[in-house]
Coordinates of C-alpha atoms and ligand atoms in Angstrom, one line a residue:
X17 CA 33.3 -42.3 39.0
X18 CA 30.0 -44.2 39.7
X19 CA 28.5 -44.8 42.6
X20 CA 29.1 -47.7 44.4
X21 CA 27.4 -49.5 47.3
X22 CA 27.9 -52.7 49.1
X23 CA 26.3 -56.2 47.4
X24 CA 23.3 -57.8 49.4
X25 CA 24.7 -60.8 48.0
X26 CA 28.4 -61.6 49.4
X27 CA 29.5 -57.8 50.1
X28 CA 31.4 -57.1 47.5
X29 CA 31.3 -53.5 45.6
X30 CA 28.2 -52.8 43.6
X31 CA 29.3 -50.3 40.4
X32 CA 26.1 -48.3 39.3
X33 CA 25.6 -48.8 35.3
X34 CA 22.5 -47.3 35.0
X35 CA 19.9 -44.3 37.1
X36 CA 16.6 -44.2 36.2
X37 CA 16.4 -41.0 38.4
X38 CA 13.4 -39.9 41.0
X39 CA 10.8 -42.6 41.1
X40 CA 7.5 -43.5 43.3
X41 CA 6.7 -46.3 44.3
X42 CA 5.2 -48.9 41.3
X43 CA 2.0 -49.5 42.6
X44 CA 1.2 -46.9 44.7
X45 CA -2.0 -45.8 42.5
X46 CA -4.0 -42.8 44.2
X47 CA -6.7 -40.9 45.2
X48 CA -7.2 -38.5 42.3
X49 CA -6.6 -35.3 44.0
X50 CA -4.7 -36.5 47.1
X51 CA -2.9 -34.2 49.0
X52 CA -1.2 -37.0 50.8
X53 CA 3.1 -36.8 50.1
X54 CA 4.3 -39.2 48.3
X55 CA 7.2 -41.6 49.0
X56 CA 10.4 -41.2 46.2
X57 CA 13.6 -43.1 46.2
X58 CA 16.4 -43.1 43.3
X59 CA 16.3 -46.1 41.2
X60 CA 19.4 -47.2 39.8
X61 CA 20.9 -50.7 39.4
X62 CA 24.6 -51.8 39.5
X63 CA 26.4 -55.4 39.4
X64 CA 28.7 -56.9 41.4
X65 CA 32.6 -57.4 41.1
X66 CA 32.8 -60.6 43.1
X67 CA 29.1 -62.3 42.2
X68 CA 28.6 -60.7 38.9
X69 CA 24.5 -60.1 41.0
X70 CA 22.9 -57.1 39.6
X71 CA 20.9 -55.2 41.8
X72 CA 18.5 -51.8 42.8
X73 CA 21.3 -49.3 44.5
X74 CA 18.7 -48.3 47.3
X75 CA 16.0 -50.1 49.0
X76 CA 12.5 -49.4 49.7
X77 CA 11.2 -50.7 52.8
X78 CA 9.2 -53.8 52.2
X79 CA 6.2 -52.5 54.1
X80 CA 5.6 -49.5 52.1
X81 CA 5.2 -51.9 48.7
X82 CA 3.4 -54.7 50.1
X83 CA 0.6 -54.3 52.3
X84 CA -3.2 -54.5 52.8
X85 CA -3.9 -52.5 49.6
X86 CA -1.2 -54.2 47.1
X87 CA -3.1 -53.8 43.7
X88 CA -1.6 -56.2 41.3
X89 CA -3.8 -59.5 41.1
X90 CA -2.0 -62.2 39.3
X91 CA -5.5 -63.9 37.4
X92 CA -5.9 -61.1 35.7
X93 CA -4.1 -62.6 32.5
X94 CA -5.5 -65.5 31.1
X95 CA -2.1 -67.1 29.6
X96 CA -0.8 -66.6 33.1
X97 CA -3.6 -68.6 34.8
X98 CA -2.6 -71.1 32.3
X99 CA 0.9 -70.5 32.1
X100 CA 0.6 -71.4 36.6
X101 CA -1.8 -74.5 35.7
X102 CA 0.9 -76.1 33.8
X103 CA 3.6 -75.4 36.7
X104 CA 1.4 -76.7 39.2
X105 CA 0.3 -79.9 37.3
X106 CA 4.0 -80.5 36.7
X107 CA 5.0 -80.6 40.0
X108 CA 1.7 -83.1 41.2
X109 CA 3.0 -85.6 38.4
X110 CA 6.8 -85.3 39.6
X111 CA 8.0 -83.5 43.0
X112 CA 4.9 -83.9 44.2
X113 CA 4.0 -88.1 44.1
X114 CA 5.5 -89.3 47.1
X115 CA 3.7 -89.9 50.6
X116 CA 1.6 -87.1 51.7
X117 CA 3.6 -84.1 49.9
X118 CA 3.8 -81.0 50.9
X119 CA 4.2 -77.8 49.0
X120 CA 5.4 -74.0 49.7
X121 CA 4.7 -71.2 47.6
X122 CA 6.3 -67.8 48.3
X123 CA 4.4 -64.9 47.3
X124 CA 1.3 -66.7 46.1
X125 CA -0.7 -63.3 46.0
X126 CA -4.3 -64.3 44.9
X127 CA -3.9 -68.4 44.9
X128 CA -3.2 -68.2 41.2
X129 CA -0.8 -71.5 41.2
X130 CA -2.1 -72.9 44.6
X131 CA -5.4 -73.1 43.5
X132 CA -4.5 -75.9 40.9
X133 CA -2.7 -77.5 44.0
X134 CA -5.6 -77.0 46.2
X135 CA -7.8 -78.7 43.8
X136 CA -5.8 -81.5 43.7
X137 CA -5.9 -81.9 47.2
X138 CA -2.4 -81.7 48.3
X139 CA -0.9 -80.3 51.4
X140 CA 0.2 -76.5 50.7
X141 CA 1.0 -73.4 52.3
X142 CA 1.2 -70.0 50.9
X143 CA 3.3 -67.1 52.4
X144 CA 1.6 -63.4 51.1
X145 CA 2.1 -60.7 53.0
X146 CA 0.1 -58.8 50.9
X147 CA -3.4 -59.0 53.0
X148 CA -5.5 -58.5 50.1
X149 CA -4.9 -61.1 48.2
X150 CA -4.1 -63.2 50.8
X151 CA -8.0 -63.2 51.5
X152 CA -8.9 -63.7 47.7
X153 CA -7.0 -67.0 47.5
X154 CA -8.1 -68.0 51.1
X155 CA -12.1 -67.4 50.2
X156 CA -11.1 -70.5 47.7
X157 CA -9.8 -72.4 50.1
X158 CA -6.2 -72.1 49.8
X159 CA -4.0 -72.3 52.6
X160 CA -2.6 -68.7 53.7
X161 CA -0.4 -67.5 56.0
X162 CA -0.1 -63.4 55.7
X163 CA 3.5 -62.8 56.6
X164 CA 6.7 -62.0 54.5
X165 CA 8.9 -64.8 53.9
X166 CA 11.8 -65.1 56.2
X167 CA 14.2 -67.2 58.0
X168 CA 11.8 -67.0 61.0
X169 CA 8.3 -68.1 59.2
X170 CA 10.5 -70.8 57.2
X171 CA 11.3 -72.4 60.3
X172 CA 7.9 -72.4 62.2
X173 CA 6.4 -73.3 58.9
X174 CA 8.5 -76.5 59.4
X175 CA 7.2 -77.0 62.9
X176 CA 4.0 -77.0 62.1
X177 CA 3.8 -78.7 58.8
X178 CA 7.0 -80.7 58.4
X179 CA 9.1 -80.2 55.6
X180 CA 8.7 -79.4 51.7
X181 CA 9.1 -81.4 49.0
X182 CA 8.7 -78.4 46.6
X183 CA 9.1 -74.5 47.5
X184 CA 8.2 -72.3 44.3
X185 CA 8.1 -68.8 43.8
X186 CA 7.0 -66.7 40.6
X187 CA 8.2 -63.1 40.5
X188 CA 8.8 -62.8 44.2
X189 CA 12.3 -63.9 45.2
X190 CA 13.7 -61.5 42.9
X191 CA 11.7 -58.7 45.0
X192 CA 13.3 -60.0 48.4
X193 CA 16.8 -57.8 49.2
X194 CA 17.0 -60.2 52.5
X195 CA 18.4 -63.4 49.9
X196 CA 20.5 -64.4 53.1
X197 CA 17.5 -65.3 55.6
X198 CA 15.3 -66.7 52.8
X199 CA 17.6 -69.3 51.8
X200 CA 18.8 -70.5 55.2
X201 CA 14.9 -70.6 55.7
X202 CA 14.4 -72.5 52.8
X203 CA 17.6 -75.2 53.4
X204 CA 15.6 -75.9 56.9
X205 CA 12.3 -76.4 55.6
X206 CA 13.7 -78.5 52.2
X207 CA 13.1 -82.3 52.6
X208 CA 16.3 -84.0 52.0
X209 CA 15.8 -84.4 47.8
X210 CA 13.7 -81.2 47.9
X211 CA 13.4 -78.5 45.8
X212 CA 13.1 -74.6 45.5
X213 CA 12.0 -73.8 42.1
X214 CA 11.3 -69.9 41.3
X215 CA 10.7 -67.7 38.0
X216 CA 11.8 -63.9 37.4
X217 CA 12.3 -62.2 34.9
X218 CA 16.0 -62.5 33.0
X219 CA 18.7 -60.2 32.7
X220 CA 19.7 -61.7 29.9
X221 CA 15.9 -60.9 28.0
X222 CA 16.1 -57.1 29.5
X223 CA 19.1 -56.3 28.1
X224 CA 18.8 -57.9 24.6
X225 CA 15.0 -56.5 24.6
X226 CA 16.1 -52.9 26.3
X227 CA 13.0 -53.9 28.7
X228 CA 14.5 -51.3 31.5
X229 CA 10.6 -51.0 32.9
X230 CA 11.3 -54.0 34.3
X231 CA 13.6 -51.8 36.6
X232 CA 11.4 -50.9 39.4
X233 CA 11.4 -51.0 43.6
X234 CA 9.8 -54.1 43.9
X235 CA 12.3 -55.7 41.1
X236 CA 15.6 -55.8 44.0
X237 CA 17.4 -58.1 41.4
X238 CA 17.2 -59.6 38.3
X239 CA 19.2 -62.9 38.0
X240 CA 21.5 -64.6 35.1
X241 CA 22.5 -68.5 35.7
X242 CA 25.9 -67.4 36.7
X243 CA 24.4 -64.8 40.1
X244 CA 22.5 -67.6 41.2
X245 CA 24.6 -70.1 40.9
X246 CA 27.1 -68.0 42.9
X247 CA 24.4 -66.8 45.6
X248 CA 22.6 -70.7 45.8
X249 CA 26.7 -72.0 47.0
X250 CA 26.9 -69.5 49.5
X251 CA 23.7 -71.2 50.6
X252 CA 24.6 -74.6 50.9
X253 CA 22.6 -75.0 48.0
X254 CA 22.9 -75.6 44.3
X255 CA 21.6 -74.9 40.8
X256 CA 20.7 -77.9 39.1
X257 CA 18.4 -76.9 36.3
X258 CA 17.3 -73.8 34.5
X259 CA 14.5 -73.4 31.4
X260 CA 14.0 -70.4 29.9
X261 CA 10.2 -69.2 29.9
X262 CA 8.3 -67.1 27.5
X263 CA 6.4 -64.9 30.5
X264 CA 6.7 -61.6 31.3
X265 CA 8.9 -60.4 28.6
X266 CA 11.3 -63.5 29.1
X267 CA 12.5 -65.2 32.4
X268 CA 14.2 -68.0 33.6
X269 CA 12.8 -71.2 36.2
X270 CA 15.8 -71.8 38.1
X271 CA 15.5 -75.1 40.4
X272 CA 17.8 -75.4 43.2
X273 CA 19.2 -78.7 45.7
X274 CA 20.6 -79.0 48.5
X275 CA 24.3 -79.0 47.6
X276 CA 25.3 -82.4 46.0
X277 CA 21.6 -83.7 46.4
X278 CA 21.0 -83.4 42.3
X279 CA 23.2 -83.6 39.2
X280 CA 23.2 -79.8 37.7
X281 CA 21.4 -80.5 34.1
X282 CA 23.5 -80.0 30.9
X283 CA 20.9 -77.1 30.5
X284 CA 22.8 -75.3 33.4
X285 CA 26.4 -75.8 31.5
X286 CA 25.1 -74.4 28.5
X287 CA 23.5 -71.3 29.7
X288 CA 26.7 -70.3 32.3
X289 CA 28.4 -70.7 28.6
X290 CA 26.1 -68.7 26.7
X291 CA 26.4 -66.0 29.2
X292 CA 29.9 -65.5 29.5
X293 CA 30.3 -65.8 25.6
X294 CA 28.0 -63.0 25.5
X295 CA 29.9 -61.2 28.6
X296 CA 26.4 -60.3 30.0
X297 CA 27.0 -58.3 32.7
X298 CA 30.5 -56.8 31.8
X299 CA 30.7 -52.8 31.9
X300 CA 30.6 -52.7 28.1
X301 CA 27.5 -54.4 27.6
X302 CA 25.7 -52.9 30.1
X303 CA 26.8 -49.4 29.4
X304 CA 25.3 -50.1 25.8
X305 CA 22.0 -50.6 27.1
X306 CA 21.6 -47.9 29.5
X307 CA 22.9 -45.9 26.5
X308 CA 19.7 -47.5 24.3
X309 CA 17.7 -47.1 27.1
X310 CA 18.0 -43.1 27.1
X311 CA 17.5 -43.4 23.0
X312 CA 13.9 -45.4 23.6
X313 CA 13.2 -43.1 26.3
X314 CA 13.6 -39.9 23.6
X315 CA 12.1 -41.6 20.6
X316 CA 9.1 -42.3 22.7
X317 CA 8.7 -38.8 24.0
X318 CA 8.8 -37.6 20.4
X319 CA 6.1 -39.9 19.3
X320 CA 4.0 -38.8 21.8
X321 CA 4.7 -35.2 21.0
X322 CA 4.3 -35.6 17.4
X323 CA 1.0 -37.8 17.9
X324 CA -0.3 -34.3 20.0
X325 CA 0.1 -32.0 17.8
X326 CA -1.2 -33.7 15.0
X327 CA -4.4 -33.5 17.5
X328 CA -4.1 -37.4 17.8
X329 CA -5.6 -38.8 21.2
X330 CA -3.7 -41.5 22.7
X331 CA -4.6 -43.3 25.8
X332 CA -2.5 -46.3 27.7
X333 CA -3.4 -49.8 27.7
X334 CA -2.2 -51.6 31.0
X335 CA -1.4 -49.6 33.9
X336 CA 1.6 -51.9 34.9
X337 CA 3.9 -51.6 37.7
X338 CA 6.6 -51.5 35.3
X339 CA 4.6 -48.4 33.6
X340 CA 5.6 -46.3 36.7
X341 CA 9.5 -46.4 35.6
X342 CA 8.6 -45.7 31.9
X343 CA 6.4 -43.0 32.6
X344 CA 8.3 -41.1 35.2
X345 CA 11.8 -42.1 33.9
X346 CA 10.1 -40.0 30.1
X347 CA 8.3 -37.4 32.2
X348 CA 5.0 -38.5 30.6
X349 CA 2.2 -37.1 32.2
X350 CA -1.4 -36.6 31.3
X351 CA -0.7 -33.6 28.6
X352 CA 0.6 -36.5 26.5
X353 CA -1.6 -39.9 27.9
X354 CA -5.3 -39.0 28.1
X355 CA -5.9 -42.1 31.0
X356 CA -4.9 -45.5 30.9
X357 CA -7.2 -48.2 31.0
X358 CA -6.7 -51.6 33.0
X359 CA -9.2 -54.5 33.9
X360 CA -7.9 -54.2 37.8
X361 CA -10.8 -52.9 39.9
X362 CA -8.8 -51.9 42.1
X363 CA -6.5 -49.2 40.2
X364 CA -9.6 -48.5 38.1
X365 CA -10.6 -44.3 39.8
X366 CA -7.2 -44.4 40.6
X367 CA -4.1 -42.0 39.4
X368 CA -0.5 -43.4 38.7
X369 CA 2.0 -43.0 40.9
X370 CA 4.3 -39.6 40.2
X371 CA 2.7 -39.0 36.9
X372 CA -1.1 -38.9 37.7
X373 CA -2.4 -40.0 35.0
X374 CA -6.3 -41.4 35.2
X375 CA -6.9 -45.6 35.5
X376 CA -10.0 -46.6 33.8
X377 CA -11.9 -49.5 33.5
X378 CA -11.3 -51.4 30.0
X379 CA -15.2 -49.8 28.6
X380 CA -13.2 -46.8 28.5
X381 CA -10.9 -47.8 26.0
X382 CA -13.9 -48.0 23.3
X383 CA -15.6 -45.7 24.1
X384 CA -14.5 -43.8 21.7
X385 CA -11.8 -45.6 20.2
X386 CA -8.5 -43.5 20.8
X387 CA -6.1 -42.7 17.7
X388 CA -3.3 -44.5 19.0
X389 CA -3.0 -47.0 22.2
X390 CA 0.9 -46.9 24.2
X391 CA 1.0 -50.6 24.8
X392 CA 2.5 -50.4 28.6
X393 CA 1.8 -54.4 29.2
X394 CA 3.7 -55.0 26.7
X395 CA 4.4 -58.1 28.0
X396 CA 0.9 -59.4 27.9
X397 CA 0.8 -58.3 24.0
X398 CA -0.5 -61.3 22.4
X399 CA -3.2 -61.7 24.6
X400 CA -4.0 -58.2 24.6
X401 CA -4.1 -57.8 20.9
X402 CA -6.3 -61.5 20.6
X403 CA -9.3 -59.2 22.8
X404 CA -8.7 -56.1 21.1
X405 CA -9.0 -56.8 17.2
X406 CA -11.9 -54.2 16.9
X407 CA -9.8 -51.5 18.0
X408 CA -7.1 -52.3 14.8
X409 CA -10.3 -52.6 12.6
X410 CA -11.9 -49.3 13.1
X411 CA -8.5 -47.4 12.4
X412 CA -6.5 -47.9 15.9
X413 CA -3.0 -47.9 15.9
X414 CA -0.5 -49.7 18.8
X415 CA 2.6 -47.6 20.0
X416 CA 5.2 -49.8 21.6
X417 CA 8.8 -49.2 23.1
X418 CA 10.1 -52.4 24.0
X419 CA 12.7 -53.6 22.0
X420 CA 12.4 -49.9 20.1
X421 CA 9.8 -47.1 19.4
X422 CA 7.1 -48.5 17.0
X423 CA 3.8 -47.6 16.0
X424 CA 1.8 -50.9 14.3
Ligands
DWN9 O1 6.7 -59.0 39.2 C1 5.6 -58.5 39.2 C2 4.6 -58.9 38.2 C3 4.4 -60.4 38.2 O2 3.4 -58.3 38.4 C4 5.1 -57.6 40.3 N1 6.3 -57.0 40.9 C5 4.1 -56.6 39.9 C6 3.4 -56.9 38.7 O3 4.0 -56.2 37.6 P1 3.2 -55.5 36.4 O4 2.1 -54.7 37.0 O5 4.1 -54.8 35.5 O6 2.5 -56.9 35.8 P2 1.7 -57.1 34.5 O7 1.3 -58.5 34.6 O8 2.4 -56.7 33.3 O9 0.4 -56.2 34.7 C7 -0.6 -56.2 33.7 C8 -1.6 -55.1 34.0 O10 -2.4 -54.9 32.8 C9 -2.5 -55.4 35.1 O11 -2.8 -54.2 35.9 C10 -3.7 -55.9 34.5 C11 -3.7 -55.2 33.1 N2 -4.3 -56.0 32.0 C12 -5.4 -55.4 31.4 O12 -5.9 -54.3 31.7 N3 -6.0 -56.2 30.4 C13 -3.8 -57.2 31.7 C14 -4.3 -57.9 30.7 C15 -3.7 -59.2 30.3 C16 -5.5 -57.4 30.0 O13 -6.0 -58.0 29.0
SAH10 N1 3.5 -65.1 42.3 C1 2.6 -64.2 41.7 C2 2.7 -62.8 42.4 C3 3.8 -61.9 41.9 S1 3.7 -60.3 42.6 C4 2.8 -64.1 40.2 O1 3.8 -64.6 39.7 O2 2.0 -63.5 39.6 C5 4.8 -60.4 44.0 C6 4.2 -60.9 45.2 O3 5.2 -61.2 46.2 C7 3.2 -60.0 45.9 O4 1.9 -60.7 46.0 C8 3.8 -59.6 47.2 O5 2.9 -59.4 48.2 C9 4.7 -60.9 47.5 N2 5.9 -60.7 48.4 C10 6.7 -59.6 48.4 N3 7.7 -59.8 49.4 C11 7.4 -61.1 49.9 C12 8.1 -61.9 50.9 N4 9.1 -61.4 51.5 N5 7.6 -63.1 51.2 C13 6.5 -63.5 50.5 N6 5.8 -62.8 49.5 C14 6.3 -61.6 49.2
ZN11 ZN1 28.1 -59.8 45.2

């Protein structure tokens, strides 16, 4: 029998299709050397009977993921910096052109999308608990407020501010357990024909792509049109329209209403059809890809191996939060991954979390030129490969293992 536990959602009974065993947290990077114990929870995701939501089976207290330190700077990609531009300048030429607007963003970590906003000179609030880059969005005069998100903030938000025309959230509401208290927030603070557009990444992508390092503790859920449809009713609120988007490996901008304030788009018919054609989160299908999970996990420890004893040195390019389920879920230590190198400054001197492997600053990564480079942001390949055409032309080779093991 597999484990079961109870749905954050509506209660129902969680089924467990898929452990990813003993993992740190994601971006916990350390002090080389620290003796300091680290924090390890079992990852493992199961869906629901009742709202079809798949979700982690255990949860890691918020505090211990986001904090002061949080390391993961969203304007580190260029395509996302532009990928944010567009979302913001979309919402100042629709949402966003009545009297005096007002916009929320949830989880705006270092001002990324506000900035465009800000720019524009449009009222805007951000809510990042994470102080760190809180700071680096306020020093460009964004509009901050360090705090989680919750029913509470929402509501003295409103007080303070009025209420919002537009709340958006990338990659953030999918990391919040407490869905519950964050949408009653977000129906108080929405102005009558308001509403809450967020991006995360799709289950339907992670499945058909075997991405499972998208599987991590700050990832609580990962969405399909038919789990939020089901969890926005339970709201008082509704799905109206839903675009699939190219970032991060393939995720989905849901927009939600208050209930009966907006006509769903055909966009939403077709998808909720799509989905249950494909039968995307029946037992079947999802027992198929934990089962091509564990495959990729072994092909990628043999390619290692085999890379070693032909004396090969391979280092990692992109030390991801995602990385920290690939590396630890393969055992992949630094025997097989000399360091890994990522543009961060502040994983850069840093080990990875469980597996200690060395983060280095990008200079590393020429000097010399490895054999062979593990592409763990994936995600961010095109980009990636676009500054790194040197490294193919003196002889370099890229090693990725999402969809399948592959060396290019
Ligand atoms: O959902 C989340 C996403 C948005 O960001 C968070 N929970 C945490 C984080 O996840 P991630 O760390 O897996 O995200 P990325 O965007 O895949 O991380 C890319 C990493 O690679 C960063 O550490 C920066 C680095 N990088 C680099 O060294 N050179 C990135 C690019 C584009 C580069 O050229
Ligand atoms: N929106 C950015 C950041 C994603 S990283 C982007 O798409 O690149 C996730 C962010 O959510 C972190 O900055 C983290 O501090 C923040 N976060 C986590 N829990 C939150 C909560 N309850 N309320 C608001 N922000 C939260
Ligand atoms: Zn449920």
């Amino acid at each position: 029998m597999s484990p079961t536990t109870e749905c954050r959602i509506c209660s129902g009974t969680v089924t467990e299709f898929f452990d990813l065993g003993r993992q740190p947290i994601a971006d916990a990077f350390r002090e080389p050397g620290s003796t300091a114990e680290e924090f390890f929870y079992r990852l493992a995701v199961g869906t629901c009977a009742d709202c079809t939501m798949a979700q982690l089976m255990e949860e890691v207290p918020r505090d211990l993921m986001f904090h002061q330190d949080y390391p993961y700077h969203s304007s580190g990609s260029t395509v996302m910096r532009a990928h944010f531009e567009g979302v913001a300048k979309r919402f100042l030429t629709t949402e966003l052109t009545g009297d005096d607007p007002f916009l929320v963003e949830i989880g705006s970590n270092d001002g990324i999308m506000l900035k465009v906003v800000a720019e524009a000179g449009v009222r805007h609030l951000g809510v990042e608990p994470s102080g760190g880059v809180a700071d680096l969005a306020a020093a460009q005069g964004i509009n901050v407020r360090k705090d989680f998100f919750e029913e509470s903030v929402a509501l003295e938000v409103l007080e303070a501010h009025g209420r919002a025309d537009v709340v958006f959230s990338a990659n953030t509401f999918s990391h919040i357990p407490y869905v519950d208290s964050v949408l009653a927030g977000i129906r108080a603070l929405l102005a009558p024909n308001g509403v809450f557009v967020f991006e995360d990444p799709y289950l339907g992508d992670i499945v058909a792509k075997s991405s499972f390092d998208q599987i991590y503790d700050e990832h609580f859920y990962f969405f399909t049109a038919r789990s939020v449809k089901n969890m926005a009713a339970a709201s008082g609120l509704e799905l109206v329209d839903v675009e699939r988007l190219p970032t991060h490996g393939g995720e989905i901008r849901y927009t939600l209403a208050l209930s009966g304030a907006r006509t769903p788009s055909a966009a939403v018919r077709e998808l909720l059809a799509e989905e249950d054609a494909r039968g995307l989160t029946d037992a079947a299908v999802l027992e198929g890809f934990a089962a091509s999970v564990a495959r990729n996990r072994d092909d990628l420890v043999a390619e290692l191996r085999r890379l070693k004893a032909e004396g090969k040195r391979v280092v990692g390019y992109g030390a991801t939060a995602k990385s920290a389920t690939v590396l630890n879920y393969a055992g992949i230590g630094p025997d097989l991954l000399e360091f890994i190198c990522d543009s961060t400054p502040a994983k850069q001197g840093r080990v990875t979390p469980g597996t200690h492997i060395p983060v280095r600053p990008p200079e590393a990564f020429s000097s010399p030129y490895p054999d062979c480079a593990l592409l763990l942001a994936w995600n961010h390949a095109d980009e990636i490969m676009a500054k790194e055409t040197a490294y193919r032309d003196a002889g370099g080779t890229w090693l990725t293992y999402v969809p399948e093991v592959r060396i290019s």
